[in-house]
């Protein structure tokens, strides 16, 4: 297990997940059907594929912990509708929060599960899941701009919002 801080309480997870899932949902809400094809190079994932990967990773990763969540299956094909991607993400994100807060305790976060050939404490798995979506959301923010869309604020005002504040 890598040396990073990990989630140690359900309350910390709930607070972090709510904030990060809200940001991700807002970024997904900025997408259009046409923007889903945006990519950096022919070898890279499209904006739609990255967005769908974030959504499907929730159910895929958490299945390793024994949680079966409502949401898109890991191998489900990428939708051609931005609204469908956002709906799939929102469903899985809400299902994760509900399952963890209702079914796990702080002690559960120390339980280890086989994750990709390593034994990860569940608190670490949740941390990786949060960081995973932040990582891919960063790539999406560049593609959103390249697609000519307005990026919503993430951790502070966007340049458009800053310009509007300055008058």
PDB file of C-alpha atoms in Angstrom:
ATOM      1  CA  UNK A   1       0.000   0.000   0.000  1.00  0.00           C
ATOM      2  CA  UNK A   2       1.392   3.367  -1.013  1.00  0.00           C
ATOM      3  CA  UNK A   3       2.332   5.916   1.600  1.00  0.00           C
ATOM      4  CA  UNK A   4      -0.442   8.488   1.409  1.00  0.00           C
ATOM      5  CA  UNK A   5      -2.826   9.765   4.009  1.00  0.00           C
ATOM      6  CA  UNK A   6      -5.943   7.663   4.011  1.00  0.00           C
ATOM      7  CA  UNK A   7      -9.492   8.201   5.129  1.00  0.00           C
ATOM      8  CA  UNK A   8      -9.780   7.071   8.739  1.00  0.00           C
ATOM      9  CA  UNK A   9     -13.387   7.885   9.648  1.00  0.00           C
ATOM     10  CA  UNK A  10     -16.712   7.513   7.915  1.00  0.00           C
ATOM     11  CA  UNK A  11     -17.470  11.157   8.753  1.00  0.00           C
ATOM     12  CA  UNK A  12     -14.297  12.281   6.967  1.00  0.00           C
ATOM     13  CA  UNK A  13     -15.170  10.161   3.961  1.00  0.00           C
ATOM     14  CA  UNK A  14     -18.740  11.493   3.813  1.00  0.00           C
ATOM     15  CA  UNK A  15     -17.558  15.106   3.993  1.00  0.00           C
ATOM     16  CA  UNK A  16     -14.837  14.593   1.380  1.00  0.00           C
ATOM     17  CA  UNK A  17     -16.971  12.494  -0.963  1.00  0.00           C
ATOM     18  CA  UNK A  18     -19.905  14.921  -0.893  1.00  0.00           C
ATOM     19  CA  UNK A  19     -17.624  17.834  -1.818  1.00  0.00           C
ATOM     20  CA  UNK A  20     -15.660  16.008  -4.518  1.00  0.00           C
ATOM     21  CA  UNK A  21     -18.716  14.287  -6.020  1.00  0.00           C
ATOM     22  CA  UNK A  22     -20.467  17.655  -6.243  1.00  0.00           C
ATOM     23  CA  UNK A  23     -17.509  19.135  -8.127  1.00  0.00           C
ATOM     24  CA  UNK A  24     -17.313  16.145 -10.468  1.00  0.00           C
ATOM     25  CA  UNK A  25     -21.057  16.294 -11.114  1.00  0.00           C
ATOM     26  CA  UNK A  26     -20.806  19.993 -11.987  1.00  0.00           C
ATOM     27  CA  UNK A  27     -17.932  19.327 -14.409  1.00  0.00           C
ATOM     28  CA  UNK A  28     -19.942  16.509 -15.997  1.00  0.00           C
ATOM     29  CA  UNK A  29     -22.898  18.878 -16.217  1.00  0.00           C
ATOM     30  CA  UNK A  30     -20.823  21.241 -18.358  1.00  0.00           C
ATOM     31  CA  UNK A  31     -20.336  18.587 -21.055  1.00  0.00           C
ATOM     32  CA  UNK A  32     -22.313  18.494 -24.267  1.00  0.00           C
ATOM     33  CA  UNK A  33     -22.905  15.516 -26.514  1.00  0.00           C
ATOM     34  CA  UNK A  34     -20.578  17.038 -29.127  1.00  0.00           C
ATOM     35  CA  UNK A  35     -17.810  17.599 -26.563  1.00  0.00           C
ATOM     36  CA  UNK A  36     -17.616  13.904 -25.678  1.00  0.00           C
ATOM     37  CA  UNK A  37     -15.411  13.264 -28.736  1.00  0.00           C
ATOM     38  CA  UNK A  38     -12.762  15.810 -27.665  1.00  0.00           C
ATOM     39  CA  UNK A  39      -9.338  14.237 -27.182  1.00  0.00           C
ATOM     40  CA  UNK A  40      -5.730  15.369 -26.989  1.00  0.00           C
ATOM     41  CA  UNK A  41      -4.412  12.816 -29.501  1.00  0.00           C
ATOM     42  CA  UNK A  42      -5.792   9.839 -31.379  1.00  0.00           C
ATOM     43  CA  UNK A  43      -4.132   7.534 -28.826  1.00  0.00           C
ATOM     44  CA  UNK A  44      -5.771   9.171 -25.801  1.00  0.00           C
ATOM     45  CA  UNK A  45      -9.207   8.692 -24.311  1.00  0.00           C
ATOM     46  CA  UNK A  46     -11.943  11.047 -25.362  1.00  0.00           C
ATOM     47  CA  UNK A  47     -13.557  13.409 -22.895  1.00  0.00           C
ATOM     48  CA  UNK A  48     -16.581  11.114 -22.854  1.00  0.00           C
ATOM     49  CA  UNK A  49     -14.449   8.039 -22.200  1.00  0.00           C
ATOM     50  CA  UNK A  50     -12.678   9.731 -19.278  1.00  0.00           C
ATOM     51  CA  UNK A  51     -15.978  10.897 -17.821  1.00  0.00           C
ATOM     52  CA  UNK A  52     -17.478   7.415 -18.151  1.00  0.00           C
ATOM     53  CA  UNK A  53     -14.354   5.861 -16.643  1.00  0.00           C
ATOM     54  CA  UNK A  54     -14.825   8.010 -13.532  1.00  0.00           C
ATOM     55  CA  UNK A  55     -18.447   6.875 -13.285  1.00  0.00           C
ATOM     56  CA  UNK A  56     -17.806   3.167 -13.812  1.00  0.00           C
ATOM     57  CA  UNK A  57     -14.769   3.061 -11.534  1.00  0.00           C
ATOM     58  CA  UNK A  58     -16.995   3.614  -8.515  1.00  0.00           C
ATOM     59  CA  UNK A  59     -18.895   0.356  -8.936  1.00  0.00           C
ATOM     60  CA  UNK A  60     -15.812  -1.525 -10.153  1.00  0.00           C
ATOM     61  CA  UNK A  61     -13.518  -0.552  -7.286  1.00  0.00           C
ATOM     62  CA  UNK A  62     -16.115  -0.964  -4.591  1.00  0.00           C
ATOM     63  CA  UNK A  63     -17.054  -4.435  -5.833  1.00  0.00           C
ATOM     64  CA  UNK A  64     -13.599  -5.494  -4.563  1.00  0.00           C
ATOM     65  CA  UNK A  65     -14.765  -4.522  -1.065  1.00  0.00           C
ATOM     66  CA  UNK A  66     -17.948  -6.550  -1.351  1.00  0.00           C
ATOM     67  CA  UNK A  67     -20.223  -3.585  -2.044  1.00  0.00           C
ATOM     68  CA  UNK A  68     -22.684  -3.952  -4.882  1.00  0.00           C
ATOM     69  CA  UNK A  69     -23.782  -0.471  -5.856  1.00  0.00           C
ATOM     70  CA  UNK A  70     -26.413   0.905  -8.186  1.00  0.00           C
ATOM     71  CA  UNK A  71     -24.681   2.508 -11.111  1.00  0.00           C
ATOM     72  CA  UNK A  72     -23.060   1.722 -14.423  1.00  0.00           C
ATOM     73  CA  UNK A  73     -21.121  -1.509 -14.770  1.00  0.00           C
ATOM     74  CA  UNK A  74     -17.387  -1.204 -15.356  1.00  0.00           C
ATOM     75  CA  UNK A  75     -17.660  -2.752 -18.808  1.00  0.00           C
ATOM     76  CA  UNK A  76     -20.729  -0.783 -19.923  1.00  0.00           C
ATOM     77  CA  UNK A  77     -20.124   1.002 -23.225  1.00  0.00           C
ATOM     78  CA  UNK A  78     -19.576   4.751 -23.091  1.00  0.00           C
ATOM     79  CA  UNK A  79     -22.857   6.561 -23.720  1.00  0.00           C
ATOM     80  CA  UNK A  80     -23.089   9.081 -26.536  1.00  0.00           C
ATOM     81  CA  UNK A  81     -25.130  11.361 -24.291  1.00  0.00           C
ATOM     82  CA  UNK A  82     -23.475  13.710 -21.808  1.00  0.00           C
ATOM     83  CA  UNK A  83     -26.647  13.615 -19.721  1.00  0.00           C
ATOM     84  CA  UNK A  84     -26.470   9.807 -19.513  1.00  0.00           C
ATOM     85  CA  UNK A  85     -22.860   9.941 -18.321  1.00  0.00           C
ATOM     86  CA  UNK A  86     -23.740  12.488 -15.637  1.00  0.00           C
ATOM     87  CA  UNK A  87     -26.775  10.452 -14.558  1.00  0.00           C
ATOM     88  CA  UNK A  88     -24.657   7.283 -14.278  1.00  0.00           C
ATOM     89  CA  UNK A  89     -22.027   9.091 -12.232  1.00  0.00           C
ATOM     90  CA  UNK A  90     -24.588  10.736  -9.961  1.00  0.00           C
ATOM     91  CA  UNK A  91     -26.300   7.392  -9.347  1.00  0.00           C
ATOM     92  CA  UNK A  92     -23.073   5.575  -8.464  1.00  0.00           C
ATOM     93  CA  UNK A  93     -21.735   8.459  -6.340  1.00  0.00           C
ATOM     94  CA  UNK A  94     -24.946   8.631  -4.307  1.00  0.00           C
ATOM     95  CA  UNK A  95     -25.088   4.840  -3.943  1.00  0.00           C
ATOM     96  CA  UNK A  96     -21.517   4.779  -2.637  1.00  0.00           C
ATOM     97  CA  UNK A  97     -22.158   7.457  -0.040  1.00  0.00           C
ATOM     98  CA  UNK A  98     -25.344   5.732   1.123  1.00  0.00           C
ATOM     99  CA  UNK A  99     -23.749   2.280   1.318  1.00  0.00           C
ATOM    100  CA  UNK A 100     -20.640   3.393   3.193  1.00  0.00           C
ATOM    101  CA  UNK A 101     -22.435   5.644   5.676  1.00  0.00           C
ATOM    102  CA  UNK A 102     -25.157   3.068   6.365  1.00  0.00           C
ATOM    103  CA  UNK A 103     -23.157  -0.137   6.297  1.00  0.00           C
ATOM    104  CA  UNK A 104     -19.602   0.628   7.349  1.00  0.00           C
ATOM    105  CA  UNK A 105     -18.079   1.855  10.595  1.00  0.00           C
ATOM    106  CA  UNK A 106     -14.760   3.505  11.318  1.00  0.00           C
ATOM    107  CA  UNK A 107     -13.445   0.026  12.179  1.00  0.00           C
ATOM    108  CA  UNK A 108     -14.537  -1.248   8.743  1.00  0.00           C
ATOM    109  CA  UNK A 109     -12.041   1.133   7.151  1.00  0.00           C
ATOM    110  CA  UNK A 110      -9.195  -1.043   8.464  1.00  0.00           C
ATOM    111  CA  UNK A 111     -10.548  -4.219   6.792  1.00  0.00           C
ATOM    112  CA  UNK A 112      -8.273  -5.250   3.929  1.00  0.00           C
ATOM    113  CA  UNK A 113      -9.477  -6.388   0.521  1.00  0.00           C
ATOM    114  CA  UNK A 114      -7.628  -7.733  -2.491  1.00  0.00           C
ATOM    115  CA  UNK A 115      -7.284  -4.765  -4.822  1.00  0.00           C
ATOM    116  CA  UNK A 116      -5.473  -5.513  -8.027  1.00  0.00           C
ATOM    117  CA  UNK A 117      -3.152  -8.031  -6.373  1.00  0.00           C
ATOM    118  CA  UNK A 118      -2.461  -5.971  -3.231  1.00  0.00           C
ATOM    119  CA  UNK A 119      -4.222  -5.940   0.123  1.00  0.00           C
ATOM    120  CA  UNK A 120      -5.673  -2.479   0.678  1.00  0.00           C
ATOM    121  CA  UNK A 121      -7.424  -1.227   3.805  1.00  0.00           C
ATOM    122  CA  UNK A 122     -10.854   0.069   2.863  1.00  0.00           C
ATOM    123  CA  UNK A 123      -9.910   3.552   4.052  1.00  0.00           C
ATOM    124  CA  UNK A 124      -7.087   3.497   1.516  1.00  0.00           C
ATOM    125  CA  UNK A 125      -9.438   2.231  -1.201  1.00  0.00           C
ATOM    126  CA  UNK A 126     -11.800   5.140  -0.546  1.00  0.00           C
ATOM    127  CA  UNK A 127      -8.863   7.560  -0.612  1.00  0.00           C
ATOM    128  CA  UNK A 128      -7.660   6.155  -3.929  1.00  0.00           C
ATOM    129  CA  UNK A 129     -11.193   6.393  -5.350  1.00  0.00           C
ATOM    130  CA  UNK A 130     -11.437  10.072  -4.354  1.00  0.00           C
ATOM    131  CA  UNK A 131      -7.966  10.821  -5.736  1.00  0.00           C
ATOM    132  CA  UNK A 132      -8.725   8.865  -8.906  1.00  0.00           C
ATOM    133  CA  UNK A 133     -11.668  11.056  -9.764  1.00  0.00           C
ATOM    134  CA  UNK A 134      -9.706  14.219  -8.950  1.00  0.00           C
ATOM    135  CA  UNK A 135      -6.888  13.023 -11.238  1.00  0.00           C
ATOM    136  CA  UNK A 136      -9.204  12.355 -14.171  1.00  0.00           C
ATOM    137  CA  UNK A 137     -11.239  15.491 -13.514  1.00  0.00           C
ATOM    138  CA  UNK A 138      -8.015  17.462 -14.032  1.00  0.00           C
ATOM    139  CA  UNK A 139      -7.567  15.930 -17.469  1.00  0.00           C
ATOM    140  CA  UNK A 140     -11.216  16.612 -18.212  1.00  0.00           C
ATOM    141  CA  UNK A 141     -10.834  20.291 -17.329  1.00  0.00           C
ATOM    142  CA  UNK A 142      -8.285  20.743 -20.126  1.00  0.00           C
ATOM    143  CA  UNK A 143     -10.496  18.903 -22.621  1.00  0.00           C
ATOM    144  CA  UNK A 144     -13.538  20.936 -21.556  1.00  0.00           C
ATOM    145  CA  UNK A 145     -11.607  24.109 -22.403  1.00  0.00           C
ATOM    146  CA  UNK A 146     -10.368  22.635 -25.703  1.00  0.00           C
ATOM    147  CA  UNK A 147     -13.970  21.780 -26.590  1.00  0.00           C
ATOM    148  CA  UNK A 148     -14.877  25.452 -26.158  1.00  0.00           C
ATOM    149  CA  UNK A 149     -17.033  24.905 -23.093  1.00  0.00           C
ATOM    150  CA  UNK A 150     -17.117  26.892 -19.883  1.00  0.00           C
ATOM    151  CA  UNK A 151     -15.504  25.053 -17.000  1.00  0.00           C
ATOM    152  CA  UNK A 152     -17.320  25.347 -13.667  1.00  0.00           C
ATOM    153  CA  UNK A 153     -15.340  26.413 -10.635  1.00  0.00           C
ATOM    154  CA  UNK A 154     -13.515  23.539  -8.977  1.00  0.00           C
ATOM    155  CA  UNK A 155     -11.504  24.785  -5.980  1.00  0.00           C
ATOM    156  CA  UNK A 156     -11.913  28.460  -6.684  1.00  0.00           C
ATOM    157  CA  UNK A 157     -13.172  30.841  -9.316  1.00  0.00           C
ATOM    158  CA  UNK A 158     -12.447  30.228 -12.978  1.00  0.00           C
ATOM    159  CA  UNK A 159     -10.824  32.913 -15.096  1.00  0.00           C
ATOM    160  CA  UNK A 160     -14.277  33.848 -16.420  1.00  0.00           C
ATOM    161  CA  UNK A 161     -15.585  34.253 -12.891  1.00  0.00           C
ATOM    162  CA  UNK A 162     -12.518  36.263 -11.882  1.00  0.00           C
ATOM    163  CA  UNK A 163     -13.002  38.561 -14.887  1.00  0.00           C
ATOM    164  CA  UNK A 164     -16.658  39.058 -13.965  1.00  0.00           C
ATOM    165  CA  UNK A 165     -15.697  39.929 -10.377  1.00  0.00           C
ATOM    166  CA  UNK A 166     -13.236  42.533 -11.602  1.00  0.00           C
ATOM    167  CA  UNK A 167     -15.980  44.111 -13.635  1.00  0.00           C
TER     168      UNK A 167
END
